[in-house]
Coordinates of C-alpha atoms in Angstrom, one line a residue:
X674 CA 0.0 0.0 0.0
X675 CA 2.8 2.4 0.8
X676 CA 4.4 1.7 -2.6
X677 CA 1.1 2.3 -4.3
X678 CA 0.7 5.6 -2.5
X679 CA 4.2 6.6 -3.4
X680 CA 3.6 5.7 -7.0
X681 CA 0.4 7.8 -7.1
X682 CA 2.3 10.8 -5.6
X683 CA 5.1 10.3 -8.2
X684 CA 2.5 10.3 -11.0
X685 CA 0.8 13.4 -9.7
X686 CA 4.1 15.2 -9.3
X687 CA 5.2 14.2 -12.8
X688 CA 1.9 15.4 -14.3
X689 CA 2.2 18.7 -12.5
X690 CA 5.8 19.2 -13.7
X691 CA 4.8 18.5 -17.3
X692 CA 1.8 20.9 -17.1
X693 CA 4.0 23.6 -15.5
X694 CA 6.4 23.4 -18.4
X695 CA 3.5 24.3 -20.7
X696 CA 2.5 27.4 -18.7
X697 CA 3.5 30.8 -19.9
X698 CA 2.3 34.4 -19.3
X699 CA -0.7 35.3 -21.4
X700 CA -0.8 38.4 -23.7
X701 CA 1.8 40.9 -24.7
X702 CA 1.8 43.4 -21.8
X703 CA 5.0 44.3 -20.0
X704 CA 6.2 42.0 -17.2
X705 CA 8.0 42.6 -14.0
X706 CA 11.4 40.9 -13.4
X707 CA 9.7 38.7 -10.8
X708 CA 7.0 37.7 -13.3
X709 CA 9.6 36.8 -15.9
X710 CA 11.3 34.6 -13.4
X711 CA 8.1 33.0 -11.9
X712 CA 8.3 29.3 -11.2
X713 CA 4.8 28.0 -12.0
X714 CA 5.5 24.9 -9.9
X715 CA 5.8 27.0 -6.7
X716 CA 4.0 30.4 -6.8
X717 CA 3.8 32.3 -3.6
X718 CA 5.1 29.5 -1.4
X719 CA 5.4 31.6 1.8
X720 CA 3.3 31.0 4.9
X721 CA 0.4 33.4 4.3
X722 CA -0.7 34.4 7.8
X723 CA 2.1 36.1 9.7
X724 CA -0.1 37.2 12.7
X725 CA -1.1 33.6 13.6
X726 CA 1.5 31.1 12.6
X727 CA 1.4 27.3 12.8
X728 CA 4.3 26.7 10.5
X729 CA 4.5 22.9 10.5
X730 CA 0.9 21.9 9.7
X731 CA 0.0 23.5 6.4
X732 CA 0.2 23.0 2.7
X733 CA 0.0 25.5 -0.1
X734 CA -2.5 24.7 -2.9
X735 CA -1.1 27.4 -5.2
X736 CA -0.2 26.2 -8.7
X737 CA -2.0 25.0 -11.8
X738 CA -5.7 24.3 -11.5
X739 CA -8.2 23.3 -14.2
X740 CA -10.6 26.1 -15.2
X741 CA -13.6 26.8 -17.4
X742 CA -15.9 29.7 -18.0
X743 CA -19.6 28.8 -18.1
X744 CA -23.0 30.5 -18.2
X745 CA -23.9 32.0 -14.8
X746 CA -27.1 30.0 -14.8
X747 CA -25.2 26.7 -14.8
X748 CA -24.9 25.4 -11.2
X749 CA -23.5 21.9 -11.9
X750 CA -19.8 21.1 -12.0
X751 CA -18.5 21.3 -15.6
X752 CA -18.0 18.1 -17.4
X753 CA -15.1 19.5 -19.4
X754 CA -12.4 22.1 -18.8
X755 CA -10.9 24.8 -21.1
X756 CA -7.4 24.6 -19.8
X757 CA -5.0 25.4 -16.9
X758 CA -4.9 28.5 -14.7
X759 CA -2.1 29.4 -12.4
X760 CA -3.5 30.1 -8.9
X761 CA -3.3 32.6 -7.2
X762 CA -3.5 34.9 -10.2
X763 CA -6.8 36.3 -11.5
X764 CA -8.0 34.9 -14.8
X765 CA -7.6 38.3 -16.5
X766 CA -3.9 38.6 -15.6
X767 CA -0.9 37.6 -17.6
X768 CA 0.5 35.4 -14.9
X769 CA -2.7 33.3 -14.7
X770 CA -1.6 32.0 -18.1
X771 CA -5.1 32.7 -19.4
X772 CA -5.7 36.4 -19.8
X773 CA -9.4 36.2 -20.3
X774 CA -12.3 38.4 -19.0
X775 CA -15.4 36.8 -17.6
X776 CA -18.2 39.3 -16.9
X777 CA -21.4 39.3 -15.0
X778 CA -23.2 36.8 -17.2
X779 CA -20.6 34.1 -16.8
X780 CA -19.1 32.1 -13.9
X781 CA -15.5 31.0 -13.5
X782 CA -15.0 27.4 -12.3
X783 CA -11.8 25.9 -10.9
X784 CA -10.9 22.3 -10.2
X785 CA -8.0 20.5 -8.6
X786 CA -7.4 17.0 -7.3
X787 CA -5.1 17.3 -4.3
X788 CA -3.3 15.0 -2.0
X789 CA -3.9 15.4 1.7
X790 CA -1.2 13.6 3.7
X791 CA -1.9 12.0 7.1
X792 CA -0.1 14.9 8.9
X793 CA -2.9 17.2 7.7
X794 CA -5.7 14.9 8.8
X795 CA -5.1 15.0 12.5
X796 CA -7.8 16.9 14.3
X797 CA -9.5 19.2 11.9
X798 CA -8.5 20.1 8.3
X799 CA -9.2 23.6 7.2
X800 CA -9.3 24.9 3.7
X801 CA -8.2 28.6 3.6
X802 CA -8.6 31.2 0.8
X803 CA -6.6 34.5 1.1
X804 CA -9.1 36.3 -1.1
X805 CA -11.5 35.5 -4.0
X806 CA -13.3 38.2 -6.0
X807 CA -16.3 38.1 -5.5
X808 CA -18.9 35.4 -4.8
X809 CA -17.3 32.0 -4.2
X810 CA -18.9 28.6 -3.8
X811 CA -16.6 25.7 -2.7
X812 CA -17.2 22.0 -3.2
X813 CA -15.0 19.2 -1.8
X814 CA -15.5 15.7 -3.2
X815 CA -18.8 16.8 -4.7
X816 CA -20.3 18.3 -1.5
X817 CA -21.0 22.0 -1.3
X818 CA -19.2 23.2 1.9
X819 CA -20.0 26.9 1.8
X820 CA -20.3 30.2 0.1
X821 CA -18.4 33.4 0.7
X822 CA -19.1 36.9 -0.6
X823 CA -16.3 39.6 -0.4
X824 CA -13.3 40.2 -2.7
X825 CA -10.8 41.5 -0.1
X826 CA -11.1 39.4 3.1
X827 CA -9.9 35.9 3.8
X828 CA -12.2 33.0 4.7
X829 CA -11.9 29.3 5.5
X830 CA -14.0 26.1 5.7
X831 CA -13.7 23.0 7.9
X832 CA -13.5 20.2 5.4
X833 CA -12.7 17.4 7.8
X834 CA -16.0 15.5 7.4
X835 CA -16.0 15.5 3.6
X836 CA -12.5 14.1 3.1
X837 CA -12.5 10.6 1.6
X838 CA -10.3 7.7 2.6
X839 CA -7.1 7.7 0.6
X840 CA -4.9 10.6 -0.5
X841 CA -6.8 12.2 -3.5
X842 CA -9.5 14.8 -2.8
X843 CA -11.3 17.0 -5.4
X844 CA -11.7 20.7 -4.8
X845 CA -14.1 22.6 -7.1
X846 CA -14.6 26.4 -6.8
X847 CA -17.2 28.5 -8.6
X848 CA -16.8 32.2 -8.7
X849 CA -19.2 34.9 -10.0
X850 CA -18.0 38.5 -10.1
X851 CA -20.1 41.3 -11.7
X852 CA -17.2 43.9 -11.3
X853 CA -18.6 47.3 -12.1
X854 CA -22.0 45.9 -12.9
X855 CA -22.6 45.1 -9.2
X856 CA -22.7 47.1 -5.9
X857 CA -19.9 45.2 -4.2
X858 CA -16.6 46.8 -3.1
X859 CA -14.2 46.5 -6.1
X860 CA -11.7 49.4 -5.9
X861 CA -10.4 50.5 -9.3
X862 CA -11.7 47.6 -11.3
X863 CA -14.1 48.3 -14.2
X864 CA -15.6 46.3 -17.1
X865 CA -14.3 48.8 -19.7
X866 CA -10.8 49.9 -18.4
X867 CA -9.8 53.4 -19.2
X868 CA -8.1 56.4 -17.5
X869 CA -7.9 55.8 -13.8
X870 CA -10.0 52.6 -14.0
X871 CA -8.3 49.3 -14.5
X872 CA -8.7 45.7 -15.7
X873 CA -11.2 43.5 -13.8
X874 CA -9.9 41.0 -11.3
X875 CA -12.1 37.8 -11.1
X876 CA -11.6 34.7 -9.0
X877 CA -8.8 33.5 -6.7
X878 CA -6.1 36.2 -6.2
X879 CA -4.5 35.2 -3.0
X880 CA -3.0 32.0 -1.6
X881 CA -5.1 28.9 -1.2
X882 CA -3.9 26.6 1.5
X883 CA -4.7 23.7 3.8
X884 CA -4.1 23.7 7.6
X885 CA -4.3 21.0 10.2
X886 CA -5.5 22.2 13.6
X887 CA -6.6 20.4 16.9
X888 CA -10.2 19.9 17.6
X889 CA -10.0 22.9 19.9
X890 CA -8.0 25.7 18.2
X891 CA -7.3 29.4 18.0
X892 CA -9.2 30.9 15.2
X893 CA -7.8 34.5 15.6
X894 CA -6.6 37.0 18.2
X895 CA -7.2 40.6 18.8
X896 CA -4.2 42.6 20.1
X897 CA -4.3 46.2 21.1
X898 CA -1.4 48.2 22.7
X899 CA -1.8 50.9 25.3
X900 CA 1.3 53.1 25.6
X901 CA 0.0 55.0 28.6
X902 CA -0.4 51.9 30.7
X903 CA 2.4 49.9 29.0
X904 CA 0.0 47.0 28.4
X905 CA -1.1 44.9 25.5
X906 CA -4.7 43.7 25.6
X907 CA -5.2 40.3 24.0
X908 CA -8.4 38.3 23.4
X909 CA -8.7 35.1 21.3
X910 CA -11.5 33.3 19.5
X911 CA -11.1 29.6 20.3
X912 CA -13.3 27.1 18.4
X913 CA -14.1 24.0 20.4
X914 CA -13.2 25.4 23.8
X915 CA -14.2 23.6 26.9
X916 CA -15.1 24.8 30.4
X917 CA -11.9 25.4 32.3
X918 CA -9.7 26.1 29.3
X919 CA -7.0 28.7 29.8
X920 CA -5.6 31.3 27.4
X921 CA -1.9 31.5 28.1
X922 CA 0.2 34.4 26.6
X923 CA 3.9 34.9 26.6
X924 CA 5.7 38.0 25.2
X925 CA 9.3 37.9 24.1
X926 CA 12.0 40.4 23.1
X927 CA 14.2 38.1 21.1
X928 CA 14.7 35.0 23.3
X929 CA 13.9 36.9 26.6
X930 CA 10.5 36.5 28.0
X931 CA 9.3 40.0 29.0
X932 CA 5.7 39.3 30.1
X933 CA 3.1 36.6 30.5
X934 CA -0.5 36.2 31.5
X935 CA -3.2 33.5 31.9
X936 CA -7.0 34.0 31.7
X937 CA -10.0 31.9 31.0
X938 CA -10.7 31.4 27.3
X939 CA -13.2 34.0 26.3
X940 CA -11.7 36.7 28.6
X941 CA -9.4 39.5 27.8
X942 CA -5.8 39.3 29.1
X943 CA -3.5 42.2 29.8
X944 CA 0.2 41.8 29.3
X945 CA 2.4 44.3 31.2
X946 CA 5.3 45.3 29.0
X947 CA 7.7 47.2 31.2
X948 CA 9.7 50.1 29.7
X949 CA 8.7 49.2 26.1
X950 CA 10.6 50.4 23.1
X951 CA 7.9 52.2 21.1
X952 CA 7.4 51.3 17.4
X953 CA 8.0 54.1 14.9
X954 CA 9.2 54.5 11.3
X955 CA 12.6 55.3 12.7
X956 CA 12.6 52.3 15.1
X957 CA 10.1 49.6 14.0
X958 CA 10.4 47.5 17.1
X959 CA 8.4 44.3 17.2
X960 CA 7.9 41.9 20.0
X961 CA 7.0 38.2 19.6
X962 CA 3.9 36.7 21.1
X963 CA 3.1 33.1 21.8
X964 CA -0.6 32.2 22.3
X965 CA -1.6 28.9 23.8
X966 CA -4.8 27.1 24.8
X967 CA -4.2 25.0 27.9
X968 CA -6.5 22.3 29.3
X969 CA -5.7 20.7 32.6
X970 CA -2.1 21.7 32.3
X971 CA -1.7 20.4 28.7
X972 CA -1.2 22.6 25.7
X973 CA -4.1 21.9 23.3
X974 CA -3.1 24.5 20.6
X975 CA -0.3 27.0 20.2
X976 CA 0.4 29.7 17.6
X977 CA 3.0 32.5 17.3
X978 CA 2.2 36.1 16.6
X979 CA 3.9 39.5 17.2
X980 CA 3.0 43.0 18.3
X981 CA 4.3 46.5 18.7
X982 CA 3.8 49.3 21.3
X983 CA 2.8 52.5 19.6
X984 CA 0.2 55.2 19.9
X985 CA -1.5 57.4 17.3
X986 CA -3.4 60.4 18.4
X987 CA -4.4 64.0 17.7
X988 CA -3.4 67.0 19.9
X989 CA -3.6 70.7 19.7
X990 CA -0.4 72.8 19.5
X991 CA 0.1 76.1 21.2
X992 CA -1.3 77.7 18.0
X993 CA -4.6 75.9 18.6
X994 CA -4.3 73.6 15.5
X995 CA -4.9 69.9 15.8
X996 CA -2.1 67.7 14.5
X997 CA -1.3 64.0 14.3
X998 CA 1.0 62.6 17.0
X999 CA 2.8 59.4 17.0
X1000 CA 3.9 58.3 20.5
X1001 CA 3.0 61.8 21.8
X1002 CA 5.3 63.5 19.3
X1003 CA 4.3 65.4 16.1
X1004 CA 5.3 63.3 13.1
X1005 CA 4.4 64.6 9.6
X1006 CA 3.0 61.8 7.6
X1007 CA 4.3 61.8 4.0
X1008 CA 3.9 58.9 1.6
X1009 CA 2.7 57.8 -1.8
X1010 CA -0.8 56.7 -2.9
X1011 CA -0.1 53.0 -3.3
X1012 CA -2.6 51.1 -5.4
X1013 CA -0.9 47.7 -5.3
X1014 CA -1.4 46.9 -9.0
X1015 CA 1.0 44.9 -11.1
X1016 CA 1.2 44.7 -15.0
X1017 CA 1.5 40.9 -14.9
X1018 CA -0.5 39.9 -11.8
X1019 CA -3.0 42.8 -11.5
X1020 CA -4.1 42.6 -7.8
X1021 CA -1.6 39.9 -7.1
X1022 CA 2.2 40.7 -6.9
X1023 CA 4.2 38.1 -8.8
X1024 CA 6.1 37.1 -5.7
X1025 CA 6.5 38.0 -2.0
X1026 CA 9.9 39.6 -2.9
X1027 CA 8.0 41.9 -5.3
X1028 CA 5.5 42.7 -2.6
X1029 CA 8.3 43.6 -0.2
X1030 CA 10.2 45.6 -2.9
X1031 CA 7.5 48.3 -3.1
X1032 CA 7.6 48.8 0.7
X1033 CA 11.4 48.9 0.9
X1034 CA 11.7 51.3 -2.1
X1035 CA 9.1 53.6 -0.5
X1036 CA 11.2 53.7 2.7
X1037 CA 14.4 54.3 0.7
X1038 CA 12.8 57.2 -1.1
X1039 CA 12.4 58.9 2.3
X1040 CA 8.6 58.4 2.8
X1041 CA 7.4 57.3 6.2
X1042 CA 3.8 56.5 5.2
X1043 CA 1.7 54.7 2.6
X1044 CA -1.9 55.3 1.8
X1045 CA -3.1 51.9 0.7
X1046 CA -5.6 53.1 -1.9
X1047 CA -9.0 51.3 -2.1
X1048 CA -7.4 47.9 -2.0
X1049 CA -6.6 45.4 0.7
X1050 CA -3.2 43.6 0.4
X1051 CA -2.3 40.1 1.5
X1052 CA -1.3 39.9 5.2
X1053 CA 2.3 39.6 4.3
X1054 CA 2.4 43.1 2.9
X1055 CA 1.3 44.6 6.2
X1056 CA 4.0 42.4 7.9
X1057 CA 6.6 44.0 5.6
X1058 CA 5.3 47.5 6.6
X1059 CA 5.5 46.5 10.3
X1060 CA 9.1 45.3 9.9
X1061 CA 10.4 48.0 7.6
X1062 CA 8.7 50.9 9.5
X1063 CA 6.0 52.4 7.3
X1064 CA 2.8 54.1 8.7
X1065 CA -0.3 52.8 6.8
X1066 CA -3.5 54.6 6.0
X1067 CA -5.9 51.9 5.0
X1068 CA -8.8 52.6 2.6
X1069 CA -12.0 50.7 2.3
X1070 CA -12.3 49.5 -1.3
X1071 CA -15.0 51.6 -3.1
X1072 CA -18.1 50.1 -4.7
X1073 CA -21.5 51.1 -5.9
X1074 CA -20.2 54.3 -7.5
X1075 CA -22.2 57.1 -9.1
X1076 CA -25.2 59.0 -7.9
X1077 CA -23.4 61.2 -5.4
X1078 CA -23.9 65.0 -5.5
X1079 CA -20.2 65.7 -5.0
X1080 CA -18.7 68.9 -3.5
X1081 CA -15.1 68.8 -2.5
X1082 CA -15.1 72.3 -1.0
X1083 CA -15.1 72.1 2.8
X1084 CA -17.3 74.7 4.4
X1085 CA -20.0 74.7 1.7
X1086 CA -22.0 71.6 2.8
X1087 CA -23.8 70.3 5.9
X1088 CA -23.8 66.9 7.4
X1089 CA -25.1 64.2 5.1
X1090 CA -26.8 66.3 2.4
X1091 CA -24.6 64.8 -0.3
X1092 CA -24.7 61.2 0.8
X1093 CA -25.6 58.6 -1.8
X1094 CA -28.8 56.7 -1.3
X1095 CA -27.6 53.1 -1.5
X1096 CA -30.0 50.1 -1.6
X1097 CA -30.2 47.9 1.6
X1098 CA -28.3 45.1 -0.1
X1099 CA -25.5 47.4 -1.1
X1100 CA -25.3 48.9 2.4
X1101 CA -25.2 45.4 3.9
X1102 CA -22.4 44.3 1.6
X1103 CA -20.3 47.3 2.5
X1104 CA -20.8 47.1 6.2
X1105 CA -20.1 43.4 6.3
X1106 CA -16.8 43.6 4.3
X1107 CA -15.6 46.8 6.1
X1108 CA -16.0 45.0 9.5
X1109 CA -14.2 41.9 8.1
X1110 CA -11.4 44.0 6.8
X1111 CA -11.0 45.9 10.1
X1112 CA -11.0 42.6 12.1
X1113 CA -8.5 41.0 9.8
X1114 CA -6.1 43.9 9.8
X1115 CA -6.5 45.0 13.5
X1116 CA -3.3 43.4 14.8
X1117 CA -0.9 45.1 12.3
X1118 CA 0.7 48.1 14.2
X1119 CA 1.7 49.9 11.0
X1120 CA -2.0 50.7 10.3
X1121 CA -2.7 54.0 12.0
X1122 CA -5.6 55.5 10.0
X1123 CA -8.8 54.0 8.7
X1124 CA -10.4 55.6 5.6
X1125 CA -14.0 54.4 5.0
X1126 CA -14.6 56.5 1.8
X1127 CA -12.7 58.0 -1.0
X1128 CA -13.8 60.9 -3.1
X1129 CA -17.6 60.4 -2.7
X1130 CA -17.3 57.1 -4.5
X1131 CA -20.3 55.3 -3.2
X1132 CA -20.1 57.5 -0.1
X1133 CA -23.3 57.0 2.1
X1134 CA -24.4 57.6 5.7
X1135 CA -21.0 59.2 6.3
X1136 CA -21.7 60.3 9.9
X1137 CA -23.1 56.9 10.8
X1138 CA -20.3 54.9 9.1
X1139 CA -17.6 57.1 10.5
X1140 CA -19.0 57.0 14.1
X1141 CA -19.2 53.2 13.8
X1142 CA -15.6 53.0 12.7
X1143 CA -14.4 55.2 15.5
X1144 CA -16.3 53.2 18.1
X1145 CA -15.3 49.8 16.7
X1146 CA -11.6 50.7 16.8
X1147 CA -10.8 53.6 19.1
X1148 CA -7.1 52.8 18.9
X1149 CA -6.7 54.5 15.5
X1150 CA -7.7 57.7 13.8
X1151 CA -10.5 57.8 11.2
X1152 CA -10.4 59.8 8.0
X1153 CA -14.1 59.7 7.1
X1154 CA -13.9 60.6 3.4
X1155 CA -10.5 61.3 1.8
X1156 CA -11.2 64.1 -0.6
X1157 CA -14.9 63.3 -0.5
X1158 CA -18.0 65.0 0.8
X1159 CA -17.2 66.5 4.2
X1160 CA -19.7 65.6 6.9
X1161 CA -17.4 67.1 9.6
X1162 CA -17.1 63.9 11.5
X1163 CA -14.0 61.8 12.4
X1164 CA -10.5 63.0 13.2
X1165 CA -9.2 64.2 9.8
X1166 CA -10.3 66.7 7.2
X1167 CA -8.7 65.7 3.9
X1168 CA -8.7 67.4 0.5
X1169 CA -7.4 66.3 -2.8
X1170 CA -5.7 68.8 -5.1
X1171 CA -3.9 68.2 -8.5
X1172 CA -1.2 68.8 -9.2
X1173 CA -0.1 71.4 -6.6
X1174 CA 0.0 71.2 -2.8
X1175 CA -2.9 72.7 -0.9
X1176 CA -4.6 72.3 2.5
X1177 CA -7.9 72.9 4.2
X1178 CA -8.2 76.3 5.8
X1179 CA -6.6 76.1 9.3
X1180 CA -8.5 79.1 10.4
X1181 CA -11.8 77.4 9.7
X1182 CA -11.1 73.8 10.6
X1183 CA -7.7 73.6 12.4
X1184 CA -9.1 73.6 15.9
X1185 CA -11.3 70.6 15.3
X1186 CA -9.6 68.3 12.7
X1187 CA -6.2 67.1 11.7
X1188 CA -5.6 68.7 8.3
X1189 CA -4.5 66.5 5.5
X1190 CA -3.7 66.6 1.8
X1191 CA -4.9 63.2 0.9
X1192 CA -3.9 63.3 -2.8
X1193 CA -1.8 65.7 -4.9
X1194 CA 1.0 65.6 -7.5
X1195 CA 0.3 63.0 -10.2
X1196 CA 3.3 64.2 -12.3
X1197 CA 3.5 62.0 -15.4
X1198 CA 6.5 60.7 -17.3
X1199 CA 6.0 57.8 -19.7
X1200 CA 9.2 55.7 -20.1
X1201 CA 9.5 54.1 -23.5
X1202 CA 9.5 50.3 -23.3
X1203 CA 8.0 50.3 -19.8
X1204 CA 4.4 51.4 -20.4
X1205 CA 1.1 49.5 -20.5
X1206 CA 0.4 50.8 -24.0
X1207 CA 2.6 52.6 -26.5
X1208 CA 0.7 55.8 -26.7
X1209 CA -2.2 57.8 -25.1
X1210 CA -0.7 57.5 -21.6
X1211 CA -1.3 60.3 -19.2
X1212 CA -0.6 62.0 -15.9
X1213 CA -2.2 65.0 -14.2
X1214 CA 0.8 67.0 -15.5
X1215 CA 3.1 65.4 -18.0
X1216 CA 6.8 65.9 -18.6
X1217 CA 9.3 65.0 -21.4
X1218 CA 12.3 63.9 -19.3
X1219 CA 13.4 63.0 -15.8
X1220 CA 15.1 66.4 -15.2
X1221 CA 11.8 68.3 -15.8
X1222 CA 10.0 65.8 -13.6
X1223 CA 12.5 66.2 -10.8
X1224 CA 12.4 70.0 -10.9
X1225 CA 8.6 70.1 -10.7
X1226 CA 8.5 67.5 -7.9
X1227 CA 11.0 69.6 -5.9
X1228 CA 8.7 72.6 -6.2
X1229 CA 5.8 70.5 -4.9
X1230 CA 7.9 69.4 -1.9
X1231 CA 8.9 73.0 -1.2
X1232 CA 5.3 74.1 -1.3
X1233 CA 4.3 71.2 1.0
X1234 CA 6.9 72.2 3.5
X1235 CA 5.4 75.6 3.8
X1236 CA 2.0 74.2 4.4
X1237 CA 3.3 72.1 7.4
X1238 CA 4.2 75.4 9.0
X1239 CA 0.6 76.4 8.7
X1240 CA -0.7 73.2 10.4
X1241 CA -0.7 70.5 7.7
X1242 CA -0.2 67.0 9.3
X1243 CA -0.1 64.7 6.2
X1244 CA 0.5 64.6 2.5
X1245 CA -0.1 61.8 0.0
X1246 CA 1.7 62.0 -3.4
X1247 CA 0.2 60.3 -6.4
X1248 CA 1.7 57.7 -6.8
X1249 CA 4.1 54.8 -6.1
X1250 CA 4.1 53.3 -9.6
X1251 CA 2.5 53.8 -13.0
X1252 CA -0.7 51.8 -13.3
X1253 CA -2.0 50.8 -16.7
X1254 CA -2.4 54.0 -18.7
X1255 CA -1.5 56.3 -15.8
X1256 CA 2.2 57.2 -16.0
X1257 CA 2.4 59.3 -12.9
X1258 CA 4.3 56.9 -10.7
X1259 CA 7.6 57.4 -9.1
X1260 CA 8.4 54.0 -10.6
X1261 CA 7.3 52.5 -13.9
X1262 CA 4.5 49.9 -13.8
X1263 CA 7.0 47.1 -14.2
X1264 CA 9.2 48.5 -11.4
X1265 CA 12.3 48.4 -13.7
X1266 CA 12.8 52.2 -13.8
X1267 CA 12.8 54.6 -10.8
X1268 CA 12.2 58.0 -12.3
X1269 CA 13.9 60.1 -9.6
X1270 CA 16.7 58.3 -7.7
X1271 CA 15.8 57.1 -4.2
X1272 CA 18.6 59.1 -2.4
X1273 CA 17.6 62.3 -4.2
X1274 CA 14.0 61.9 -3.1
X1275 CA 15.1 61.1 0.4
X1276 CA 17.2 64.3 0.6
X1277 CA 14.2 66.3 -0.7
X1278 CA 11.9 64.8 1.9
X1279 CA 14.1 65.1 5.0
X1280 CA 13.1 68.7 5.7
X1281 CA 9.4 67.6 5.9
X1282 CA 10.2 65.8 9.1
X1283 CA 12.1 68.5 10.9
X1284 CA 9.1 70.6 12.1
X1285 CA 8.7 70.9 15.8
X1286 CA 5.3 71.7 17.4
X1287 CA 5.2 73.5 20.7

């Protein structure tokens, strides 16, 4: 029997290797270096959940799956398949190997027969999806095990009871995604890409993986630092907990244990972290955390995590103007609008190294912040920001656009008069996914600002949504509507202005809100051989060469510096990279050309961080 099993594994492995040899990127668009070097036998092999690690009991299911596109009305598993698709890349992307659009009248089906070793069949076996856009039905061995709606949050199913005897198990996934024809959060996707609107992303676009867990296991944790009391509050959701179970926590600085606590499962624990080193962009100090479930003295489940001690707040200076403070000191937030798009993977970076590259380059350019623009990244991206030391403003992906009476001029509108009237279904979808996103990202210390709305795109019930966000996570600041309709709620008043630097009037709003320039710049420079298309590319203001671009950028930074003196707390430059026909990135879309050298940018930016507030 062992020989037969080994032979079956050998046959499966050999088949996969042959299929992988046939894979190649679809289409003729530019590729990143990581895309050119992608190994289809092992895409995104890294452990995908850095805030709750069980490293030894998991298996990546990324790789080649069978796919077909069928009529939306068809609910039965297809009897034939069109070809192979490389997971976790959306079907429209080059790296999927397909490069095909789907649309609202079709459904995308996936199938793969996998081997589940005995090591993954102890206790419970979980099937995890990092993200699937948008409505996803999952079948294992012919049985429907669940449906999930939401394109930016992870989900999982317990498949223990549907696994068959023997190694081979069939997974089938059906995805329907209406993109811009539906009300769901979608970010910059649109069915007819043009201008600032990009190619649809349909289907699996983050890692798919199996995990073995005990019958009683830690589902997730919630970790919130308090700098004033030098404590970390921790709670955990434990599935299958029994009466008397204890949640045991241990905090480490390297190999040295610095704190521990034990409480009943279901209760909050407080870890006392004496004399903590506070996390900041200049010193991104992280501590390790071990979380255990203990029953009658025996460890039932154990996972590793990490945390940081940091505080984000708003305070008035002696001039009466509110400003953003990090760890009780004024820190000007300056960073790029980062959309997280890739010419070869669309929403999906071609590799973890590529994902990390953008963060590191941003830091090397002298930025201390990133505004993650109407997209949610894989968890590993936030881990990179935590480790490198980048402040993150996290947007909620937009959806259900159109229909807003939009006025960007603060001072001219009253609360709520320009809110969009969204249907109950649309509201429910938004609220559910925003909560899921906030829950999923809560533990990443780099995130310091939540942004529920961008530029009146689907903006609705602004006061209610903002107040809910503030109440749900009081440990962060809330920017209710970046550049959108101002309902005078939340912590931040944020305008957009292209191309020059501007700010809300400090005399009118400075005593109540942190003042921010949520988007500006957009200086364009197409670089031949590195554009999405050969002509008709654009920026908000375009230039012929790098020297002209650099000179104009220097002017913007000089203007920004003067606004800080008047009370500006943050600026967001558009943008990190070119994206499709937009050529206003500091890097080309393929990341092969940096338009202004990193060190020169850093020298320009240094003066922005020298301001002292009394």
